[in-house]
C-alpha atoms as one frame of an Amber mdcrd trajectory, in Angstrom:
protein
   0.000   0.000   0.000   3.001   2.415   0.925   3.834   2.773  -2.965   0.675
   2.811  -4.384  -0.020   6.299  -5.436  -2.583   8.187  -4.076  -3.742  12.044
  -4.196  -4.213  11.916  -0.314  -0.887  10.588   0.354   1.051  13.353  -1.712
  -1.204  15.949  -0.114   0.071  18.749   2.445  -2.699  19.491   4.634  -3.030
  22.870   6.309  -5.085  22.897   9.170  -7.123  25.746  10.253  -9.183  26.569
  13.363 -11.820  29.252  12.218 -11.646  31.017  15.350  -8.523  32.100  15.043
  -7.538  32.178  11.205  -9.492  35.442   9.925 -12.270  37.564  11.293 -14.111
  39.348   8.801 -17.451  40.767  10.323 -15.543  42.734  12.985 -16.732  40.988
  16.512 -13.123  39.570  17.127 -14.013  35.664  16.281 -12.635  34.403  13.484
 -15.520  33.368  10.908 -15.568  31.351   7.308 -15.975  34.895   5.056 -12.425
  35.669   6.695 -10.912  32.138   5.407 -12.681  32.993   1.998 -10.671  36.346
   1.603  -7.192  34.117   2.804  -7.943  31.411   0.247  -5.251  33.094  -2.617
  -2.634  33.125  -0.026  -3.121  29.202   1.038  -2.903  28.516  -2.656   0.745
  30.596  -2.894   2.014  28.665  -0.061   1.154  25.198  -2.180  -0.702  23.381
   0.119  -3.118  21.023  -1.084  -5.948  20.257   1.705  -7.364  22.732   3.841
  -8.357  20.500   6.706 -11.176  22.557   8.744 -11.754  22.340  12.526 -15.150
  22.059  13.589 -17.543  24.948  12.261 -20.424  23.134  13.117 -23.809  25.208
  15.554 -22.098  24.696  19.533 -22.710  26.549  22.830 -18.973  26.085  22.237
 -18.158  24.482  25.740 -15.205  22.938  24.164 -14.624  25.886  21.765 -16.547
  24.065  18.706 -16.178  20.215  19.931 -19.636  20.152  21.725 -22.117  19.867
  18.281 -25.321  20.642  19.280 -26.214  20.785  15.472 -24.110  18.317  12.919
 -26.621  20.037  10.066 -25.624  23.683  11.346 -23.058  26.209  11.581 -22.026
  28.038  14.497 -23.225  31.685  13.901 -19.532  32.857  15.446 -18.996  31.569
  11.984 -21.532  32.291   9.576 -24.094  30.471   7.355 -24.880  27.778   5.444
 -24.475  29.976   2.255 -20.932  30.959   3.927 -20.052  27.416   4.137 -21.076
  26.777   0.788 -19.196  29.601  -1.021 -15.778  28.516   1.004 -16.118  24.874
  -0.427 -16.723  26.054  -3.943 -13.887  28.478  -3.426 -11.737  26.295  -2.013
 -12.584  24.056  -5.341 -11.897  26.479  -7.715  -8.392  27.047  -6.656  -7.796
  23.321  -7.013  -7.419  22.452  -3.140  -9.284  20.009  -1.612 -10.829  20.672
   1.749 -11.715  17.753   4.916 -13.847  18.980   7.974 -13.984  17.202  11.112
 -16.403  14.393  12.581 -16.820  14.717  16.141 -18.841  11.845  16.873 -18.007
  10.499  20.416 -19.762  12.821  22.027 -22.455  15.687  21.582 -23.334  18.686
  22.903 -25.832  18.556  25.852 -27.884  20.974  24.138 -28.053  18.582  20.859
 -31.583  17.198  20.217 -31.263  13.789  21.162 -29.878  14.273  24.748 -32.681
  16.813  25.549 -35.080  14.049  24.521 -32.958  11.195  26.481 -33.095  13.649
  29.753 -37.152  13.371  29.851 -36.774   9.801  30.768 -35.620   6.336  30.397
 -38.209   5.582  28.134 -37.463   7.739  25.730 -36.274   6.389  22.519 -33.313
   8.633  22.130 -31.960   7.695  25.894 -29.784   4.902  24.790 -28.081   7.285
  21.786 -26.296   8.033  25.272 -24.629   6.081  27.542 -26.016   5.865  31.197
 -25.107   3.824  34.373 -27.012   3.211  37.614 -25.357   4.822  41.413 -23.326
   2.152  43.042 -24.437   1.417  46.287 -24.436   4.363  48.874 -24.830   7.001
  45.288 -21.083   6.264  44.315 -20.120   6.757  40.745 -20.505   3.686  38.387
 -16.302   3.810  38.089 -13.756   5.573  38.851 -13.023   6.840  34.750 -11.483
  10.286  34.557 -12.325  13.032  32.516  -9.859  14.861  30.026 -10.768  17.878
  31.833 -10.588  17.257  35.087 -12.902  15.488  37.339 -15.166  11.891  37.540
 -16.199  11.565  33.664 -19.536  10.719  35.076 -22.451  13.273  35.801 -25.408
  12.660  38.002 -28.992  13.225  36.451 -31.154  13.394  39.310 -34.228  13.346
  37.786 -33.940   9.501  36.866 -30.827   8.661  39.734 -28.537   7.837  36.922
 -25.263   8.911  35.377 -24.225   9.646  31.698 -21.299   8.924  30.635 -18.751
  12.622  29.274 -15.066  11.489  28.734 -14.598  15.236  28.326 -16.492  17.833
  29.638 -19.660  17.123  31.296 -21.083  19.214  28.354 -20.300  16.835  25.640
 -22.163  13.039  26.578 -20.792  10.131  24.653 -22.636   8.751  22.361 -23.771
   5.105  22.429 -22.116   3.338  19.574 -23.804   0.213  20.573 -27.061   1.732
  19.403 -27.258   0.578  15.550 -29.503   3.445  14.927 -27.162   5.727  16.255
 -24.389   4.450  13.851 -27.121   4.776  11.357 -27.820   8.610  12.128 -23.978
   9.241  12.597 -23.611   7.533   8.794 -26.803  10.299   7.463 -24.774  12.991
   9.110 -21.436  11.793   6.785 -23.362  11.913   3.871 -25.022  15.215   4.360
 -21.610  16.930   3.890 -19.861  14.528   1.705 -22.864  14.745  -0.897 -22.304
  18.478  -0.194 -18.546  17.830  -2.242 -16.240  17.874   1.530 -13.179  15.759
   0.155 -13.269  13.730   3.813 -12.932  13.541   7.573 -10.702  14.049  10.129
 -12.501  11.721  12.867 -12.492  13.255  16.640 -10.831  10.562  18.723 -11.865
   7.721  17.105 -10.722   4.919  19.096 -12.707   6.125  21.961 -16.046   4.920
  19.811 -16.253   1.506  21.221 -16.496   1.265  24.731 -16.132  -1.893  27.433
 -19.530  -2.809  28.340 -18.474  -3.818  31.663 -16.812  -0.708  32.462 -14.192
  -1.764  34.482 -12.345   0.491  36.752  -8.384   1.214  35.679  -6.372  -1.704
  35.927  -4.011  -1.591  39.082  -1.326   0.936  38.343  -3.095   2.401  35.534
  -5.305   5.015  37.201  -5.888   8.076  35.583  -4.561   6.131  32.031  -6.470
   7.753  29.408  -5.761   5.214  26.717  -7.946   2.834  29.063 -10.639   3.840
  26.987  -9.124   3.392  23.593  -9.823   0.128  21.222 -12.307  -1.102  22.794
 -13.991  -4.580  21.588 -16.076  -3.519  18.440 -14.075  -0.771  17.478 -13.210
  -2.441  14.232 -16.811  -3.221  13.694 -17.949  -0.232  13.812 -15.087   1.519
  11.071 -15.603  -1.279   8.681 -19.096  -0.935   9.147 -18.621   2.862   8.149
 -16.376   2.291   5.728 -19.108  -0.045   4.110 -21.841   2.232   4.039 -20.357
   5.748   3.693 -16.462   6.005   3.326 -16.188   3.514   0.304 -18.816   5.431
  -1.917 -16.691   8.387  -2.171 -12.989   9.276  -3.305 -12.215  10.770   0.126
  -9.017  11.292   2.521  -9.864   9.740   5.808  -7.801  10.265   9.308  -8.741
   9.531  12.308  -7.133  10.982  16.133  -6.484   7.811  17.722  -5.273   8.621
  21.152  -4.518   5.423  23.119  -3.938   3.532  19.357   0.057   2.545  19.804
   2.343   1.029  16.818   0.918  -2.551  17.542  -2.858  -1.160  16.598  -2.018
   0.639  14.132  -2.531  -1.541  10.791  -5.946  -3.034  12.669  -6.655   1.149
  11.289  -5.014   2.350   8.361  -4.267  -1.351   6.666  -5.768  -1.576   3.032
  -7.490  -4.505   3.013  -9.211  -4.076   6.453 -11.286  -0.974   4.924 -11.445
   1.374   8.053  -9.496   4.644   7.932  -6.505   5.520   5.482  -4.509   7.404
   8.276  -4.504   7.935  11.875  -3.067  10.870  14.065  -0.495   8.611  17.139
   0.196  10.564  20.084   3.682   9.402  20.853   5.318  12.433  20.303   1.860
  14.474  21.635   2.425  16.667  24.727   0.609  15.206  27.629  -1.536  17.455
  29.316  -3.498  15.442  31.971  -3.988  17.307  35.052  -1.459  16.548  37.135
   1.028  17.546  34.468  -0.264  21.124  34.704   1.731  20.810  38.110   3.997
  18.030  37.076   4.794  17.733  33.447   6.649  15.492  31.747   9.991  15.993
  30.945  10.094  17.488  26.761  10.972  14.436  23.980  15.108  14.396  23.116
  15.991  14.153  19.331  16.976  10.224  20.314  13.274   9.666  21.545  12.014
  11.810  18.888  13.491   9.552  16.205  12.732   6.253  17.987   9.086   7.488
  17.886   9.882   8.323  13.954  11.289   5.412  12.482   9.344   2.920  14.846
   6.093   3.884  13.187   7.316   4.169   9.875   8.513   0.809  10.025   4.872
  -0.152  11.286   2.914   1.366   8.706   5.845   0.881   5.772   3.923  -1.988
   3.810   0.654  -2.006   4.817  -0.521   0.958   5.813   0.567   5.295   5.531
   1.549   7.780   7.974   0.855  11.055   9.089   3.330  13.195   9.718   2.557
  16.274  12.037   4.752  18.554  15.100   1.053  20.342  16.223  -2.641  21.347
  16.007  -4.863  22.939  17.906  -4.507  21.009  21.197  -0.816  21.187  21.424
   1.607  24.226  21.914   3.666  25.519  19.674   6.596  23.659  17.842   8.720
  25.959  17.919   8.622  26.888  21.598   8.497  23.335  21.835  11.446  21.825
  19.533  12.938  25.297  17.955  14.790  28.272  19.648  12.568  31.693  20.268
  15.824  33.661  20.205  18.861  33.692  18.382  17.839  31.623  16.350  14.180
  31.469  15.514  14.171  31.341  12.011  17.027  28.890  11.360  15.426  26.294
  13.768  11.733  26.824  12.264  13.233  25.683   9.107  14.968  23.025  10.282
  11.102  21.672  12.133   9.767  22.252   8.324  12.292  20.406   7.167  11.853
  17.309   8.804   7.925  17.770   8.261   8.175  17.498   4.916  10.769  15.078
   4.106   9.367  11.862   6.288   7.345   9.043   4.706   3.837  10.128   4.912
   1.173  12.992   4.179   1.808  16.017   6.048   0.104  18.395   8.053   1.198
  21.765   8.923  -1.072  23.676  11.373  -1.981  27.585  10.870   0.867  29.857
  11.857   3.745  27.100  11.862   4.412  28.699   8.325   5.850  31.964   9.543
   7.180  30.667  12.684   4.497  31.125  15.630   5.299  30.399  19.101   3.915
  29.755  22.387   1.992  33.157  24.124   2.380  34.380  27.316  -0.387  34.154
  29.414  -0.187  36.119  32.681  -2.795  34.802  34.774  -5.787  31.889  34.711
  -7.971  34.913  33.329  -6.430  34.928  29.905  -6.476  31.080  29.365  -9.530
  30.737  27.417  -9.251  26.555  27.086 -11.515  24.554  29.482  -9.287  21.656
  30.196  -7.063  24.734  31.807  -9.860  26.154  34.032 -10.889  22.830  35.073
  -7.481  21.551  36.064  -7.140  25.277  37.792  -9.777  24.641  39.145  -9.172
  21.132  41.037  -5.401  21.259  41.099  -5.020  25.013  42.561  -8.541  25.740
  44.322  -9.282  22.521  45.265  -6.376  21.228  46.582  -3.843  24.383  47.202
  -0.902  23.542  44.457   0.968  26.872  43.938  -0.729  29.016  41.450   2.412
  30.715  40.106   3.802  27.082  39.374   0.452  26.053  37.702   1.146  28.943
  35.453   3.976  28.864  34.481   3.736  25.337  33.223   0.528  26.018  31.168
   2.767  28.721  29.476   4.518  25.578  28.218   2.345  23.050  27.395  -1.292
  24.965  27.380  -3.866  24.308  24.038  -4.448  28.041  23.694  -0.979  28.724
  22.222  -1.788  27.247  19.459  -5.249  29.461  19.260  -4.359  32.736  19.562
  -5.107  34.938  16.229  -3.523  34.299  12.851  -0.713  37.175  12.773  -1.501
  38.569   9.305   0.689  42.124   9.930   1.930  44.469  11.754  -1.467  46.372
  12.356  -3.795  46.522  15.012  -4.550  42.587  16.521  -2.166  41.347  14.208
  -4.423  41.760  11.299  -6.810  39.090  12.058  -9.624  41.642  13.087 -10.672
  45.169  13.028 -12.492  44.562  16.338 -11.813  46.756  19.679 -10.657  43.404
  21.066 -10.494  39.495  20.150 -11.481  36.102  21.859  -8.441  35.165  22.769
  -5.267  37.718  22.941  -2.722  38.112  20.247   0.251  36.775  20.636   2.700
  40.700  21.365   5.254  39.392  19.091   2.821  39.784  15.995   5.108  43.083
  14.908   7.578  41.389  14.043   6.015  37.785  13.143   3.844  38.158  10.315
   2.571  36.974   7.106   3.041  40.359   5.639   6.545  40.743   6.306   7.816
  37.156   5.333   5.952  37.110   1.840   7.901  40.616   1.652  11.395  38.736
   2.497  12.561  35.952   0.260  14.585  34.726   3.134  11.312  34.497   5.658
  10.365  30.811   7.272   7.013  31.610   4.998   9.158  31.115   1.381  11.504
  28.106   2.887   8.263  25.956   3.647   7.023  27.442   0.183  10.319  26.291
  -1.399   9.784  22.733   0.681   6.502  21.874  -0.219   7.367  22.918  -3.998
  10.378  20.255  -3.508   8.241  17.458  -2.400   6.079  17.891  -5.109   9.072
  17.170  -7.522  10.673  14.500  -6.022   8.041  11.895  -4.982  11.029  10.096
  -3.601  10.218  12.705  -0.568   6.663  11.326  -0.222   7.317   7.426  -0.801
  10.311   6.417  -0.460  12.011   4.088   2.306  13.040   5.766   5.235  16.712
   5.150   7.060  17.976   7.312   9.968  21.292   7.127   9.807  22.606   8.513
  13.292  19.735   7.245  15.655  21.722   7.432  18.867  22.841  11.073  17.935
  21.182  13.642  19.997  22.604  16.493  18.759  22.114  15.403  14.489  18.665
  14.326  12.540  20.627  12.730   9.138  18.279   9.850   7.298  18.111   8.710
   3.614  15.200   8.546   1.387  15.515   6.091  -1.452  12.718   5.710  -3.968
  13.437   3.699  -7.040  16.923   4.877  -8.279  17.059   8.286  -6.768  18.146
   8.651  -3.038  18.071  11.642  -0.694  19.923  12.426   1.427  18.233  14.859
   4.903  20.582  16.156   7.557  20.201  18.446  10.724  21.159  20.305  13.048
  19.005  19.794  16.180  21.406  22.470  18.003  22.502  25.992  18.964  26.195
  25.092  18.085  28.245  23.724  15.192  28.217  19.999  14.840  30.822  18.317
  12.809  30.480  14.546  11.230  30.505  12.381   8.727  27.666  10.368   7.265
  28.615   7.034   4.701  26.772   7.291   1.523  27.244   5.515  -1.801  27.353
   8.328  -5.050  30.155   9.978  -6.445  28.364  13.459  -5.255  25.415  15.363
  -3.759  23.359  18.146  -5.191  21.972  19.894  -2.857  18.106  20.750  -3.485
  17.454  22.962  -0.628  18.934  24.206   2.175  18.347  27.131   5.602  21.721
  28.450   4.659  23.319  29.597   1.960  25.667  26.356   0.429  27.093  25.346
  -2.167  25.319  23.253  -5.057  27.573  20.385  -5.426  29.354  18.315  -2.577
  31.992  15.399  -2.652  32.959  15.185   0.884  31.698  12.623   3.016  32.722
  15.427   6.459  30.081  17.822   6.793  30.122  21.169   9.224  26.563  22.813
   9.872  25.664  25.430  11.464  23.288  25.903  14.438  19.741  24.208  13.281
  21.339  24.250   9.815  19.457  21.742   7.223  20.421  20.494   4.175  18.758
  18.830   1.365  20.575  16.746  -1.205  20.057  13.948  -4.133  22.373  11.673
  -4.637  24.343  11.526  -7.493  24.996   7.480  -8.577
């Protein structure tokens, strides 16, 4: 499957949350006329998929992940006629655009749980998922919530809980309920039939559940990917697959928290017709609640590339990749991975460059392109994320953890870093809106990061991923070929090969702040260099190579 062409797998997807990308009415919230009027410059930077966060009617408890209407868009957003116009905009350029399917859960306020709340006789009570009080009221198990708290609310009127992995807003949904799945399936092919070129699936290996609902295993408490593949998870994708996903020429991915390298193929393999891609965490920030006190420790290159080149030998003849460094619930890569100071724009390259020369389709989120980093958030009053307030909430009111320390780590590892507005220019809020203020703050470093001034500087992080993606369009031996890291016990260098039929590739980078000299074996008489952060030369014989601090260098092999 890994060498079978495909327009999905030779796709770059750009990933947008509306919110944040473009306001154009003026009340500070981004909205999908202000994507319209940004479509020209998506199609200069070369992607190929616009994939779009949720746009879909919410109260917006989970800024756009609590659907209270699948059929309707959030009025933050616009209309129906809005949506419309985008896709066949987004068409005409020749880009392809995937929207996501939140299906695990709904809104509270959706339809179908206001008719399961007025009793257990009503027919749309088991679209949820409900469990009797233990004996003396205690909670039906001791599952966690992603935002804090039991992941089971009381409803007193009938003495029973429902079942909210996330926020006590958003129930699951029953997937044991055929004509659930069956409503779910009407809901795909409302917005496929409306031309939507696929789906990126909301944690999708949370769909099946345990009927027995066990408590955590001893010494997994609080383990999130408890709740992943659970028995009839297959089922119910092939089952999809069957009746929606096959009818269409669509790119499917699904967020599979809790899915590690020995699920993986039971996903994305061909012949098991489920998904064509999934999202792995491995290299995800965790952000459970105690690690707003007590985070983990950030990735080294070694564990970076262990993650790397275990999963692409996992998925490399059966199966395809996604390769991604953020989205929307992680902080920035570049505060993350790069260096905010000397060096900001060499080491953002180098980050592109390893995006886009792995085995697999890949995903850049909004702002990465010009080099956007992590915001500074003073105090809990300027987080605007939920899973923030509600760890705040427990971890610093509840049980008297230091509230500087809470804060500072959030500034590390928070989900509204990745939010903030879209910095467009130099003007007032960055561009994004001509509002007296905007839903979440603009990152203060928008005068000097924006899209305005890199398209105006041919050396700007915006023309290198330009260049980049413009590269991996000609050389498909960037997209498919094998994949060999050539210095995995090297912290301090990222050098792999690509070989694809008779052409090879050679990748190599600096993952540092100082010079690193080496020397990397390779069989060629020379190496043309395709692309590179600095300025080189074109040709190179030597097998010694000197680069410079997050220096990165693409060549081809000469044989």
């Amino acid at each position: 499957m890994s060498q079978t062409r495909k327009w999905w797998k030779e796709a770059v997807v750009y990933q947008i949350y509306p919110r944040s990308f473009k306001d154009a009415n003026g009340d500070g919230i981004g909205d999908l006329q202000g994507i319209i009027s940004q479509l020209d410059y998506l199609k200069a930077l070369g992607i190929d998929v616009i994939w779009l966060s949720p746009f879909y009617q919410s109260p917006n408890a989970d800024n756009g992940y609590d659907i209270s209407d699948y059929r309707a868009i959030m009025s933050d957003f616009g209309t129906m006629a809005d949506f419309e116009e985008l896709l066949y905009q987004v068409h005409q350029r020749g880009l392809k655009m995937v929207v996501d399917l939140v299906v695990n859960h709904s809104s509270d306020e959706h339809f179908w749980f206001r008719e399961a709340l007025k009793g257990k006789d009503n027919p749309y009570r088991d679209y949820y998922i409900w469990r009797p009080a233990r004996r003396g009221g205690r909670l039906p198990n001791d599952w966690l919530s992603f935002f804090s708290g039991s992941a089971w609310e009381l409803d007193e009127a009938s003495n029973e809980y429902y079942l909210h992995l996330f926020a006590k807003k958003q129930p699951d949904l029953n997937w044991e309920n055929p004509q659930l799945r069956a409503e779910i399936h009407e809901i795909m092919r409302f917005w496929l039939d409306k031309g939507v070129d696929g789906f990126r699936m909301d944690v999708v290996a949370f769909f099946s559940k345990n009927q027995k609902f066990p408590k955590y295993p001893k010494d997994h408490f609080g383990d999130f990917s408890e709740y992943a593949n659970g028995p009839r998870i297959h089922e119910f994708l092939q089952e999809m697959n069957q009746e929606v996903l096959s009818k269409y020429d669509i790119m499917t991915v699904g967020e599979a928290f809790g899915v590690g390298v020995e699920q993986a193929l039971d996903y994305v393999s061909e012949h098991r017709n489920e998904l064509q891609m999934i999202f792995h965490f491995d290299h995800a920030v965790p952000r459970t609640e105690q690690h707003f006190i007590n985070p983990a420790p950030e990735l080294k290159l070694t564990e970076l590339k262990a993650i790397f080149r275990k999963w692409d030998t996992a998925l490399s003849n059966d199966g395809w990749n996604s390769i991604y460094w953020g989205n929307h619930d992680s902080p920035r890569v570049l505060s993350r991975f790069g260096n905010t100071s000397k060096y900001e724009q060499e080491s953002a390259k180098m980050l592109a460059t390893i995006l886009l020369t792995l085995r697999g389709t890949a995903y850049i989120y909004q702002g990465d392109e010009i080099g956007m980093s992590n915001c500074y958030f003073g105090n809990i009053d300027e987080f605007d994320d939920i899973q923030v307030k509600n760890a705040y909430q427990i971890q610093v009111l509840e049980k008297g953890e230091n509230a500087q320390k809470f804060i500072r780590v959030s500034n590390k590892i928070a989900r509204d870093h990745a939010r903030t507005p879209m910095q467009w220019s130099a003007q007032l809020h960055a561009g994004f809106s001509e509002s007296k203020s905007t839903w979440l703050k603009v990152n203060p470093n928008y005068q000097r990061i924006n899209v305005q001034a890199q398209q105006n500087d041919p050396n700007s992080i915006w023309h290198y991923y330009r260049a980049l993606i413009q590269l991996r369009k000609q050389h498909l031996g960037l997209v498919y070929g094998t994949y060999r890291d050539l210095r995995p016990n090297c912290n301090k260098i990222y050098a792999y090969k690509r070989l694809w039929e008779h052409r090879q590739y050679l990748i190599l980078n600096n993952w540092t702040n100082q010079e690193q000299t080496f020397s990397v074996k390779y069989k060629g008489s020379q190496l043309i260099l395709l692309l590179s952060n600095y300025n080189n030369t074109a040709i190179y014989q030597s097998k010694e190579f000197t680069l410079k601090p997050y220096e990165s260098r693409i060549y081809e092999v000469e044989v």
